[in-house]
CSV table of C-alpha atoms and ligand atoms in Angstrom, one decimal:
chain,number,residue,atom,x,y,z
A,14,UNK,CA,-0.3,6.9,29.5
A,15,UNK,CA,2.9,5.1,28.5
A,16,UNK,CA,5.8,5.1,30.9
A,17,UNK,CA,8.7,5.8,28.5
A,18,UNK,CA,11.5,4.5,30.7
A,19,UNK,CA,9.6,1.2,31.0
A,20,UNK,CA,9.1,1.2,27.2
A,21,UNK,CA,12.8,1.7,26.6
A,22,UNK,CA,13.8,-1.0,29.0
A,23,UNK,CA,11.4,-3.4,27.3
A,24,UNK,CA,12.8,-2.3,23.9
A,25,UNK,CA,16.3,-3.0,25.0
A,26,UNK,CA,15.3,-6.5,26.2
A,27,UNK,CA,13.6,-7.2,22.8
A,28,UNK,CA,16.5,-5.8,20.8
A,29,UNK,CA,18.9,-8.1,22.7
A,30,UNK,CA,16.6,-11.1,22.1
A,31,UNK,CA,16.3,-10.2,18.4
A,32,UNK,CA,20.1,-10.0,18.0
A,33,UNK,CA,20.6,-13.3,19.9
A,34,UNK,CA,17.9,-15.1,17.9
A,35,UNK,CA,19.1,-14.1,14.4
A,36,UNK,CA,22.9,-14.6,14.0
A,37,UNK,CA,22.7,-15.6,10.3
A,38,UNK,CA,20.7,-12.5,9.4
A,39,UNK,CA,23.0,-10.3,11.4
A,40,UNK,CA,26.1,-11.8,9.7
A,41,UNK,CA,24.6,-11.4,6.2
A,42,UNK,CA,23.8,-7.7,6.9
A,43,UNK,CA,27.3,-7.1,8.3
A,44,UNK,CA,28.9,-8.7,5.2
A,45,UNK,CA,26.8,-6.7,2.7
A,46,UNK,CA,29.6,-4.4,1.6
A,47,UNK,CA,28.5,-3.7,-2.0
A,48,UNK,CA,24.9,-2.5,-1.4
A,49,UNK,CA,23.9,1.1,-1.0
A,50,UNK,CA,23.0,1.2,2.6
A,51,UNK,CA,23.8,-2.5,3.0
A,52,UNK,CA,20.4,-3.5,1.6
A,53,UNK,CA,19.0,-4.3,-1.9
A,54,UNK,CA,16.6,-1.3,-1.6
A,55,UNK,CA,17.1,1.5,0.8
A,56,UNK,CA,13.7,1.2,2.4
A,57,UNK,CA,14.7,-2.2,3.7
A,58,UNK,CA,16.6,-0.2,6.4
A,59,UNK,CA,13.2,0.9,7.8
A,60,UNK,CA,13.0,-1.7,10.4
A,61,UNK,CA,12.6,-2.1,14.2
A,62,UNK,CA,15.6,-4.5,14.7
A,63,UNK,CA,19.3,-3.5,14.3
A,64,UNK,CA,19.4,-5.4,11.1
A,65,UNK,CA,16.8,-6.8,8.6
A,66,UNK,CA,15.7,-10.4,8.8
A,67,UNK,CA,16.9,-12.3,5.7
A,68,UNK,CA,14.4,-14.3,3.7
A,69,UNK,CA,14.8,-18.0,3.2
A,70,UNK,CA,11.4,-19.2,2.0
A,71,UNK,CA,7.8,-17.9,1.8
A,72,UNK,CA,4.6,-19.8,1.0
A,73,UNK,CA,1.1,-18.6,1.6
A,74,UNK,CA,0.9,-16.6,4.8
A,75,UNK,CA,4.2,-17.9,6.1
A,76,UNK,CA,7.8,-16.8,5.8
A,77,UNK,CA,11.0,-18.5,7.0
A,78,UNK,CA,14.2,-16.5,7.6
A,79,UNK,CA,17.8,-17.8,7.2
A,80,UNK,CA,18.0,-18.5,10.9
A,81,UNK,CA,15.2,-21.0,10.4
A,82,UNK,CA,12.4,-19.1,12.2
A,83,UNK,CA,8.9,-19.4,10.9
A,84,UNK,CA,6.7,-16.3,10.9
A,85,UNK,CA,3.0,-15.6,10.3
A,86,UNK,CA,3.4,-12.9,7.7
A,87,UNK,CA,0.9,-10.1,8.3
A,88,UNK,CA,3.1,-7.7,6.2
A,89,UNK,CA,2.5,-9.6,3.0
A,90,UNK,CA,4.9,-7.4,1.1
A,91,UNK,CA,3.0,-4.2,2.0
A,92,UNK,CA,0.1,-5.6,-0.2
A,93,UNK,CA,2.3,-7.1,-3.0
A,94,UNK,CA,1.7,-10.5,-1.5
A,95,UNK,CA,-2.0,-10.1,-0.7
A,96,UNK,CA,-2.5,-13.1,-2.8
A,97,UNK,CA,-0.2,-15.0,-0.4
A,98,UNK,CA,3.4,-15.9,-1.2
A,99,UNK,CA,3.8,-17.9,-4.4
A,100,UNK,CA,0.1,-19.0,-4.8
A,101,UNK,CA,-0.1,-22.3,-6.6
A,102,UNK,CA,-2.2,-21.1,-9.6
A,103,UNK,CA,0.1,-18.2,-10.2
A,104,UNK,CA,3.3,-20.3,-9.9
A,105,UNK,CA,1.8,-22.8,-12.3
A,106,UNK,CA,0.8,-20.2,-14.9
A,107,UNK,CA,4.1,-18.3,-14.6
A,108,UNK,CA,6.2,-21.5,-14.8
A,109,UNK,CA,4.3,-22.6,-17.9
A,110,UNK,CA,4.8,-19.2,-19.5
A,111,UNK,CA,8.4,-18.7,-18.6
A,112,UNK,CA,9.8,-22.3,-18.6
A,113,UNK,CA,7.5,-24.2,-21.1
A,114,UNK,CA,6.4,-21.5,-23.6
A,115,UNK,CA,9.0,-18.8,-23.0
A,116,UNK,CA,8.7,-15.3,-24.4
A,117,UNK,CA,8.7,-13.1,-21.3
A,118,UNK,CA,10.3,-10.3,-23.4
A,119,UNK,CA,9.2,-11.1,-26.9
A,120,UNK,CA,7.7,-7.7,-27.8
A,121,UNK,CA,4.4,-9.5,-28.8
A,122,UNK,CA,1.0,-9.5,-27.1
A,123,UNK,CA,-0.5,-12.6,-25.6
A,124,UNK,CA,-4.2,-13.5,-25.4
A,125,UNK,CA,-4.0,-13.4,-21.6
A,126,UNK,CA,-3.8,-9.6,-21.8
A,127,UNK,CA,-7.4,-9.2,-23.1
A,128,UNK,CA,-8.6,-11.7,-20.5
A,129,UNK,CA,-7.1,-9.6,-17.8
A,130,UNK,CA,-8.5,-6.4,-19.3
A,131,UNK,CA,-11.9,-7.9,-19.3
A,132,UNK,CA,-11.6,-9.1,-15.8
A,133,UNK,CA,-10.4,-5.7,-14.5
A,134,UNK,CA,-13.3,-4.1,-16.4
A,135,UNK,CA,-15.7,-6.5,-14.7
A,136,UNK,CA,-14.2,-5.7,-11.3
A,137,UNK,CA,-13.6,-1.9,-11.5
A,138,UNK,CA,-16.1,-0.7,-14.1
A,139,UNK,CA,-13.6,1.0,-16.3
A,140,UNK,CA,-13.4,-0.7,-19.7
A,141,UNK,CA,-10.0,0.1,-21.4
A,142,UNK,CA,-6.7,-1.1,-19.8
A,143,UNK,CA,-3.0,-0.8,-20.3
A,144,UNK,CA,-0.2,-2.4,-18.3
A,145,UNK,CA,2.9,-1.4,-16.4
A,146,UNK,CA,5.2,-3.2,-14.1
A,147,UNK,CA,4.6,-1.2,-11.0
A,148,UNK,CA,1.9,1.0,-9.4
A,149,UNK,CA,4.4,3.9,-9.6
A,150,UNK,CA,4.6,3.7,-13.3
A,151,UNK,CA,0.8,3.3,-13.7
A,152,UNK,CA,0.4,6.5,-11.7
A,153,UNK,CA,3.1,8.3,-13.7
A,154,UNK,CA,1.5,7.4,-17.0
A,155,UNK,CA,-2.0,8.2,-15.8
A,156,UNK,CA,-0.7,11.7,-14.8
A,157,UNK,CA,0.8,12.3,-18.2
A,158,UNK,CA,-2.5,11.3,-19.9
A,159,UNK,CA,-4.7,13.5,-17.8
A,160,UNK,CA,-2.4,16.5,-18.3
A,161,UNK,CA,-2.4,16.0,-22.0
A,162,UNK,CA,-6.1,15.6,-22.2
A,163,UNK,CA,-7.1,18.6,-20.0
A,164,UNK,CA,-4.2,20.9,-20.9
A,165,UNK,CA,-3.9,21.7,-17.2
A,166,UNK,CA,-0.5,21.5,-15.5
A,167,UNK,CA,-1.3,20.4,-11.9
A,168,UNK,CA,-2.3,17.3,-10.1
A,169,UNK,CA,-4.0,17.4,-6.7
A,170,UNK,CA,-3.1,15.0,-3.9
A,171,UNK,CA,-4.1,14.4,-0.3
A,172,UNK,CA,-1.6,15.5,2.3
A,173,UNK,CA,0.6,12.5,3.4
A,174,UNK,CA,-0.6,10.3,0.6
A,175,UNK,CA,1.8,7.9,-1.0
A,176,UNK,CA,1.5,6.8,-4.7
A,177,UNK,CA,5.0,5.5,-5.3
A,178,UNK,CA,8.1,7.6,-6.2
A,179,UNK,CA,6.0,10.0,-8.2
A,180,UNK,CA,7.5,13.5,-8.1
A,181,UNK,CA,4.2,15.3,-8.2
A,182,UNK,CA,2.8,13.4,-5.2
A,183,UNK,CA,5.5,14.6,-2.7
A,184,UNK,CA,3.5,17.5,-1.5
A,185,UNK,CA,1.9,18.1,1.9
A,186,UNK,CA,-0.1,21.0,3.4
A,187,UNK,CA,1.9,23.7,5.1
A,188,UNK,CA,0.8,25.7,8.1
A,189,UNK,CA,-1.4,28.0,6.0
A,190,UNK,CA,-3.1,25.0,4.2
A,191,UNK,CA,-1.2,25.6,1.0
A,192,UNK,CA,1.2,23.0,-0.5
A,193,UNK,CA,4.9,22.6,0.4
A,194,UNK,CA,7.4,20.0,-0.5
A,195,UNK,CA,7.3,16.9,1.6
A,196,UNK,CA,10.2,16.8,4.0
A,197,UNK,CA,13.1,14.7,2.7
A,198,UNK,CA,12.0,14.8,-1.0
A,199,UNK,CA,15.1,13.6,-2.9
A,200,UNK,CA,16.2,15.7,-5.8
A,201,UNK,CA,12.9,17.3,-6.8
A,202,UNK,CA,13.1,18.4,-10.5
A,203,UNK,CA,11.2,21.6,-9.8
A,204,UNK,CA,9.4,23.1,-6.8
A,205,UNK,CA,6.5,20.7,-6.2
A,206,UNK,CA,4.0,23.6,-6.0
A,207,UNK,CA,4.6,24.1,-9.8
A,208,UNK,CA,3.2,20.7,-10.6
A,209,UNK,CA,0.9,19.9,-7.8
A,210,UNK,CA,-1.8,21.1,-5.4
A,211,UNK,CA,-2.8,19.5,-2.1
A,212,UNK,CA,-5.8,19.2,0.2
A,213,UNK,CA,-6.3,17.3,3.4
A,214,UNK,CA,-8.3,14.0,3.0
A,215,UNK,CA,-11.9,14.5,4.2
A,216,UNK,CA,-11.6,18.3,3.7
A,217,UNK,CA,-14.1,19.3,1.0
A,218,UNK,CA,-13.6,23.1,1.6
A,219,UNK,CA,-9.9,22.8,1.1
A,220,UNK,CA,-10.4,20.7,-2.0
A,221,UNK,CA,-12.8,23.2,-3.5
A,222,UNK,CA,-10.5,26.1,-2.7
A,223,UNK,CA,-7.7,24.4,-4.7
A,224,UNK,CA,-9.9,23.2,-7.6
A,225,UNK,CA,-11.2,26.8,-8.0
A,226,UNK,CA,-7.8,27.8,-9.4
A,227,UNK,CA,-8.9,26.0,-12.5
A,228,UNK,CA,-5.4,24.5,-13.2
A,229,UNK,CA,-5.9,21.0,-11.8
A,230,UNK,CA,-5.9,18.3,-14.4
A,231,UNK,CA,-6.9,15.5,-12.0
A,232,UNK,CA,-7.2,14.5,-8.3
A,233,UNK,CA,-5.2,11.4,-7.8
A,234,UNK,CA,-6.2,9.7,-4.5
A,235,UNK,CA,-6.6,6.5,-2.6
A,236,UNK,CA,-10.3,6.1,-1.8
A,237,UNK,CA,-9.1,5.5,1.8
A,238,UNK,CA,-5.6,6.6,2.9
A,239,UNK,CA,-3.5,3.5,3.7
A,240,UNK,CA,0.0,4.8,3.8
A,241,UNK,CA,-0.2,7.0,6.9
A,242,UNK,CA,-2.3,4.7,8.9
A,243,UNK,CA,-5.7,3.9,7.5
A,244,UNK,CA,-7.9,7.0,7.2
A,245,UNK,CA,-11.5,6.2,6.2
A,246,UNK,CA,-13.8,8.6,4.3
A,247,UNK,CA,-16.4,10.4,6.3
A,248,UNK,CA,-20.0,9.9,5.1
A,249,UNK,CA,-20.6,11.7,1.8
A,250,UNK,CA,-16.9,12.7,1.3
A,251,UNK,CA,-16.1,10.6,-1.7
A,252,UNK,CA,-19.4,11.5,-3.4
A,253,UNK,CA,-18.6,15.2,-2.9
A,254,UNK,CA,-15.1,14.7,-4.2
A,255,UNK,CA,-16.7,13.4,-7.4
A,256,UNK,CA,-19.2,16.2,-7.6
A,257,UNK,CA,-16.6,18.9,-7.0
A,258,UNK,CA,-14.1,17.4,-9.5
A,259,UNK,CA,-16.9,17.3,-12.2
A,260,UNK,CA,-18.0,20.8,-11.4
A,261,UNK,CA,-14.4,22.2,-11.9
A,262,UNK,CA,-13.6,20.1,-15.0
A,263,UNK,CA,-11.0,18.1,-13.1
A,264,UNK,CA,-10.6,14.3,-13.7
A,265,UNK,CA,-10.5,11.8,-10.9
A,266,UNK,CA,-8.0,9.0,-10.6
A,267,UNK,CA,-8.4,6.3,-8.0
A,268,UNK,CA,-5.2,4.5,-6.9
A,269,UNK,CA,-6.4,1.1,-5.8
A,270,UNK,CA,-3.0,-0.4,-5.3
A,271,UNK,CA,-3.6,-0.9,-1.5
A,272,UNK,CA,-7.4,-0.3,-1.3
A,273,UNK,CA,-7.8,-3.4,-3.5
A,274,UNK,CA,-7.9,-5.0,-0.1
A,275,UNK,CA,-11.5,-3.7,0.2
A,276,UNK,CA,-12.8,-6.5,-2.0
A,277,UNK,CA,-12.6,-8.0,-5.5
A,278,UNK,CA,-13.1,-4.6,-7.2
A,279,UNK,CA,-11.5,-2.5,-4.5
A,280,UNK,CA,-13.2,0.5,-2.9
A,281,UNK,CA,-14.3,1.6,-6.4
A,282,UNK,CA,-16.7,-1.3,-6.6
A,283,UNK,CA,-17.5,-1.6,-2.9
A,284,UNK,CA,-18.5,2.0,-2.6
A,285,UNK,CA,-19.8,2.6,-6.1
A,286,UNK,CA,-17.2,5.2,-7.1
A,287,UNK,CA,-16.9,6.6,-10.6
A,288,UNK,CA,-13.3,7.6,-11.3
A,289,UNK,CA,-12.2,8.6,-14.8
A,290,UNK,CA,-9.1,6.5,-14.4
A,291,UNK,CA,-7.9,3.8,-12.0
A,292,UNK,CA,-4.4,2.7,-11.2
A,293,UNK,CA,-3.3,-0.5,-9.5
A,294,UNK,CA,-0.2,-2.6,-9.0
A,295,UNK,CA,1.4,-5.0,-6.4
A,296,UNK,CA,-1.1,-7.8,-5.6
A,297,UNK,CA,-2.6,-8.2,-9.0
A,298,UNK,CA,0.6,-10.0,-10.2
A,299,UNK,CA,0.5,-12.5,-7.3
A,300,UNK,CA,4.2,-11.7,-6.6
A,301,UNK,CA,5.3,-11.0,-10.1
A,302,UNK,CA,5.8,-7.3,-11.0
A,303,UNK,CA,2.7,-6.1,-12.7
A,304,UNK,CA,0.6,-2.9,-12.7
A,305,UNK,CA,-2.3,-1.5,-14.7
A,306,UNK,CA,-4.2,1.6,-15.5
A,307,UNK,CA,-7.8,1.8,-16.7
A,308,UNK,CA,-10.1,4.3,-18.2
A,309,UNK,CA,-13.6,4.5,-19.6
A,310,UNK,CA,-14.2,3.8,-23.3
A,311,UNK,CA,-15.1,7.4,-24.0
A,312,UNK,CA,-12.0,8.7,-22.2
A,313,UNK,CA,-9.8,6.2,-24.1
A,314,UNK,CA,-11.3,7.4,-27.4
A,315,UNK,CA,-10.5,11.0,-26.5
A,316,UNK,CA,-6.9,10.1,-25.7
A,317,UNK,CA,-6.4,8.0,-28.9
A,318,UNK,CA,-8.0,10.8,-31.0
A,319,UNK,CA,-5.1,13.1,-30.0
A,320,UNK,CA,-2.8,12.3,-32.9
A,321,UNK,CA,-0.3,14.9,-31.6
A,322,UNK,CA,0.4,12.6,-28.6
A,323,UNK,CA,3.2,10.0,-29.1
A,324,UNK,CA,1.6,7.2,-27.1
A,325,UNK,CA,3.5,4.6,-29.1
A,326,UNK,CA,7.2,5.5,-29.0
A,327,UNK,CA,9.0,8.0,-27.0
A,328,UNK,CA,6.2,10.2,-25.7
A,329,UNK,CA,6.8,9.3,-22.1
A,330,UNK,CA,4.1,6.6,-21.7
A,331,UNK,CA,5.6,3.2,-21.8
A,332,UNK,CA,8.1,0.6,-20.6
A,333,UNK,CA,9.8,-2.1,-22.6
A,334,UNK,CA,8.7,-4.9,-20.3
A,335,UNK,CA,5.2,-3.5,-19.5
A,336,UNK,CA,2.5,-5.9,-20.4
A,337,UNK,CA,5.0,-8.7,-21.0
A,338,UNK,CA,3.8,-12.2,-21.3
A,339,UNK,CA,5.0,-13.3,-17.9
A,340,UNK,CA,3.4,-10.4,-15.9
A,341,UNK,CA,0.1,-10.8,-17.8
A,342,UNK,CA,0.0,-14.6,-17.2
A,343,UNK,CA,0.6,-13.9,-13.5
A,344,UNK,CA,-2.2,-11.3,-13.4
A,345,UNK,CA,-4.6,-13.7,-15.2
A,346,UNK,CA,-3.9,-16.6,-12.8
A,347,UNK,CA,-4.0,-14.4,-9.7
A,348,UNK,CA,-7.3,-12.8,-10.6
A,349,UNK,CA,-8.9,-16.0,-12.0
A,350,UNK,CA,-7.9,-18.4,-9.2
A,351,UNK,CA,-6.5,-16.6,-6.2
A,352,UNK,CA,-7.9,-13.2,-5.3
A,353,UNK,CA,-11.5,-14.4,-6.0
A,354,UNK,CA,-14.7,-13.1,-4.5
A,355,UNK,CA,-14.7,-16.1,-2.1
A,356,UNK,CA,-11.2,-15.4,-1.1
A,357,UNK,CA,-12.0,-11.8,-0.2
A,358,UNK,CA,-14.9,-12.9,1.9
A,359,UNK,CA,-12.6,-15.1,4.0
A,360,UNK,CA,-9.9,-12.5,4.2
A,361,UNK,CA,-12.3,-9.8,5.3
A,362,UNK,CA,-13.8,-12.1,8.1
A,363,UNK,CA,-10.3,-12.6,9.4
A,364,UNK,CA,-9.4,-9.0,9.5
A,365,UNK,CA,-12.7,-8.3,11.3
A,366,UNK,CA,-11.6,-10.9,13.9
A,367,UNK,CA,-8.1,-9.3,14.1
A,368,UNK,CA,-9.8,-5.9,14.7
A,369,UNK,CA,-12.0,-7.3,17.4
A,370,UNK,CA,-9.0,-8.8,19.2
A,371,UNK,CA,-7.2,-5.5,19.2
A,372,UNK,CA,-10.2,-3.5,20.3
A,373,UNK,CA,-10.7,-5.9,23.2
A,374,UNK,CA,-7.1,-5.2,24.4
A,375,UNK,CA,-7.5,-1.5,23.9
A,376,UNK,CA,-10.6,-1.4,26.1
A,377,UNK,CA,-9.2,-3.9,28.7
A,378,UNK,CA,-6.3,-1.6,29.3
A,379,UNK,CA,-8.1,1.7,28.7
A,380,UNK,CA,-5.6,2.8,26.1
A,381,UNK,CA,-6.2,6.0,24.0
A,382,UNK,CA,-5.6,3.9,20.8
A,383,UNK,CA,-7.8,2.9,17.9
A,384,UNK,CA,-7.9,0.5,15.0
A,385,UNK,CA,-9.3,1.0,11.6
A,386,UNK,CA,-10.2,-1.9,9.2
A,387,UNK,CA,-11.7,-2.3,5.8
A,388,UNK,CA,-11.8,-5.5,3.8
A,389,UNK,CA,-8.6,-7.6,4.3
A,390,UNK,CA,-6.6,-4.8,6.0
A,391,UNK,CA,-6.5,-3.5,9.6
A,392,UNK,CA,-4.2,-1.1,11.3
A,393,UNK,CA,-3.8,0.1,14.9
A,394,UNK,CA,-2.9,3.7,15.8
A,395,UNK,CA,-1.8,5.3,19.0
A,396,UNK,CA,-4.7,7.9,18.8
A,397,UNK,CA,-8.3,7.9,19.7
A,398,UNK,CA,-10.6,8.8,18.0
A,399,UNK,CA,-9.0,7.6,14.8
A,400,UNK,CA,-7.4,10.5,12.8
A,401,UNK,CA,-9.5,11.9,10.0
A,402,UNK,CA,-6.8,13.1,7.7
A,403,UNK,CA,-3.1,12.6,6.8
A,404,UNK,CA,-1.7,15.4,8.8
A,405,UNK,CA,-3.5,14.3,12.0
A,406,UNK,CA,-2.6,10.8,11.3
A,407,UNK,CA,1.1,11.7,11.0
A,408,UNK,CA,1.0,13.6,14.2
A,409,UNK,CA,-0.2,10.4,15.9
A,410,UNK,CA,2.9,8.5,14.9
A,411,UNK,CA,4.9,7.0,17.8
A,412,UNK,CA,8.0,5.3,16.4
A,413,UNK,CA,9.1,4.0,19.8
A,414,UNK,CA,5.8,2.2,20.3
A,415,UNK,CA,5.9,1.0,16.7
A,416,UNK,CA,9.3,-0.5,17.1
A,417,UNK,CA,8.5,-2.2,20.4
A,418,UNK,CA,5.4,-3.9,19.0
A,419,UNK,CA,7.1,-4.9,15.8
A,420,UNK,CA,10.1,-6.4,17.7
A,421,UNK,CA,7.9,-8.1,20.3
A,422,UNK,CA,5.9,-9.7,17.7
A,423,UNK,CA,8.8,-10.6,15.4
A,424,UNK,CA,10.6,-12.3,18.3
A,425,UNK,CA,7.6,-14.5,18.8
A,426,UNK,CA,6.8,-15.3,15.2
A,427,UNK,CA,4.7,-12.5,13.7
A,428,UNK,CA,5.7,-10.0,11.1
A,429,UNK,CA,3.8,-6.7,10.8
A,430,UNK,CA,4.4,-4.3,7.9
A,431,UNK,CA,7.6,-2.3,8.6
A,432,UNK,CA,6.1,1.1,7.6
A,433,UNK,CA,2.9,0.6,9.5
A,434,UNK,CA,1.1,-1.2,12.3
A,435,UNK,CA,-0.7,-2.8,9.5
A,436,UNK,CA,-1.9,-6.4,9.2
A,437,UNK,CA,-3.2,-7.8,5.9
A,438,UNK,CA,-4.9,-11.1,5.4
A,439,UNK,CA,-4.2,-13.4,2.3
A,440,UNK,CA,-6.3,-16.4,1.2
A,441,UNK,CA,-4.1,-18.7,3.2
A,442,UNK,CA,-4.1,-16.7,6.5
A,443,UNK,CA,-5.8,-18.8,9.2
A,444,UNK,CA,-7.9,-18.0,12.2
A,445,UNK,CA,-5.1,-19.5,14.3
A,446,UNK,CA,-2.6,-17.0,12.8
A,447,UNK,CA,-5.0,-14.1,13.8
A,448,UNK,CA,-5.6,-15.6,17.2
A,449,UNK,CA,-1.8,-15.8,17.8
A,450,UNK,CA,-1.5,-12.1,17.0
A,451,UNK,CA,-4.4,-11.4,19.4
A,452,UNK,CA,-2.6,-13.2,22.3
A,453,UNK,CA,0.8,-11.7,21.6
A,454,UNK,CA,-0.6,-8.2,21.2
A,455,UNK,CA,-2.2,-8.5,24.6
A,456,UNK,CA,1.0,-9.8,26.2
A,457,UNK,CA,3.0,-7.0,24.7
A,458,UNK,CA,0.6,-4.4,25.9
A,459,UNK,CA,0.3,-6.0,29.4
A,460,UNK,CA,4.0,-5.8,29.8
A,461,UNK,CA,4.0,-2.2,28.6
A,462,UNK,CA,1.4,-1.0,31.0
A,463,UNK,CA,2.7,-3.1,33.8
A,464,UNK,CA,-0.6,-4.6,35.1
B,18,PMP,N1,0.2,3.5,-4.8
B,18,PMP,C1,0.0,3.2,-3.6
B,18,PMP,C2,-1.3,3.5,-3.0
B,18,PMP,C3,1.0,2.6,-2.8
B,18,PMP,O1,0.7,2.3,-1.5
B,18,PMP,C4,2.2,2.3,-3.4
B,18,PMP,C5,3.4,1.7,-2.6
B,18,PMP,N2,3.2,1.6,-1.3
B,18,PMP,C6,2.4,2.7,-4.7
B,18,PMP,C7,1.4,3.2,-5.4
B,18,PMP,C8,3.7,2.4,-5.4
B,18,PMP,O2,3.9,1.0,-5.6
B,18,PMP,P1,5.3,0.5,-6.2
B,18,PMP,O3,6.3,1.0,-5.3
B,18,PMP,O4,5.1,-1.0,-6.2
B,18,PMP,O5,5.4,1.1,-7.5
């Protein structure tokens, strides 16, 4: 379908344009001699251009780089900025807390914490909450708790999931369907099959086969995969996951860090799911590091009744800055005033429009591509029909096409998420922003197919 030499020629043109357009970013990157990989965090090297764009300012759905270019930001910090960059209510609350009241690391609770706990309970149905600074830590601590409570050693994941830099989660299905270490896993403490099991998403037989070993403390999953393209549940899949986990005495943890984009209570509320625990991070802090994990009242009582567990001091569950006054103030303001029910309705309408635009281009040019959308998030893939599990979805990766589209859009004022072809809407994204993407996506494809 795609003429690769044409694609490469277009890519060279876009790369040259990118370099010419961004001398300040290029210089900053070349001068970064004291950073590991020249960037503040190594994943910032995952980019389509020869160097990263350096941030100057970001407000709402817009970002400006140090060469003075404005962008419509559809990346939104890979969901961390789903509330928009520096939303006013969050900035006000955080400024008040940090500048006026102080105490970001005072080792004392604030009353905001209970407000946030109550709001998370209203949204997600689980009624007892604890805080972290990242989704990764929320997952790590949830994993410790389910292991302690069940006395079982293993956690089950979906192949090609992502839950942060959690050792246990770096497992994929091998050729025989059994787990193997994910390629590139950095410094695994032990072979991952000692700590984990794996099943393909949407594969109930595979899941049951693994649960039947009787050693799985919990299934930790995203209700819909979002880190290997969007993979949506087939009808009845999530209900069956819940039935099977109950039947085998395995707990269920929903990681809603990304699927929060489904609506005010994520997929858990939207699809009526009943996890035993729920983890979340990124967007709930409105740009300030914050995460949380929740559980039912019964479950919390069971955990607290275990006096042999050191939940307070050095038992492995806790961070000095977790639940600090600043993060909690940020969560409160973001949930109370920014990521509201009304905001989600608008964001979802925009992502439906985004999806319709992409679908129109796919059919106009007869491409074997697809787009998946739920709530405020949409992502296009170079496969049709859309993949149904992580391994299939990974096989549909086309890094050359990714890079071309990312660069084409970046050179014309749109940022997509570096790791994906994902677009996310925030409360301040406008219909004009989405329409601009629709036009540019069509232009990029038209040039690619040459008609
Ligand atoms: N869970 C999910 C579903 C994620 O997508 C991510 C990050 N992409 C994480 C957890 C980890 O988030 P963080 O790196 O902010 O800890």
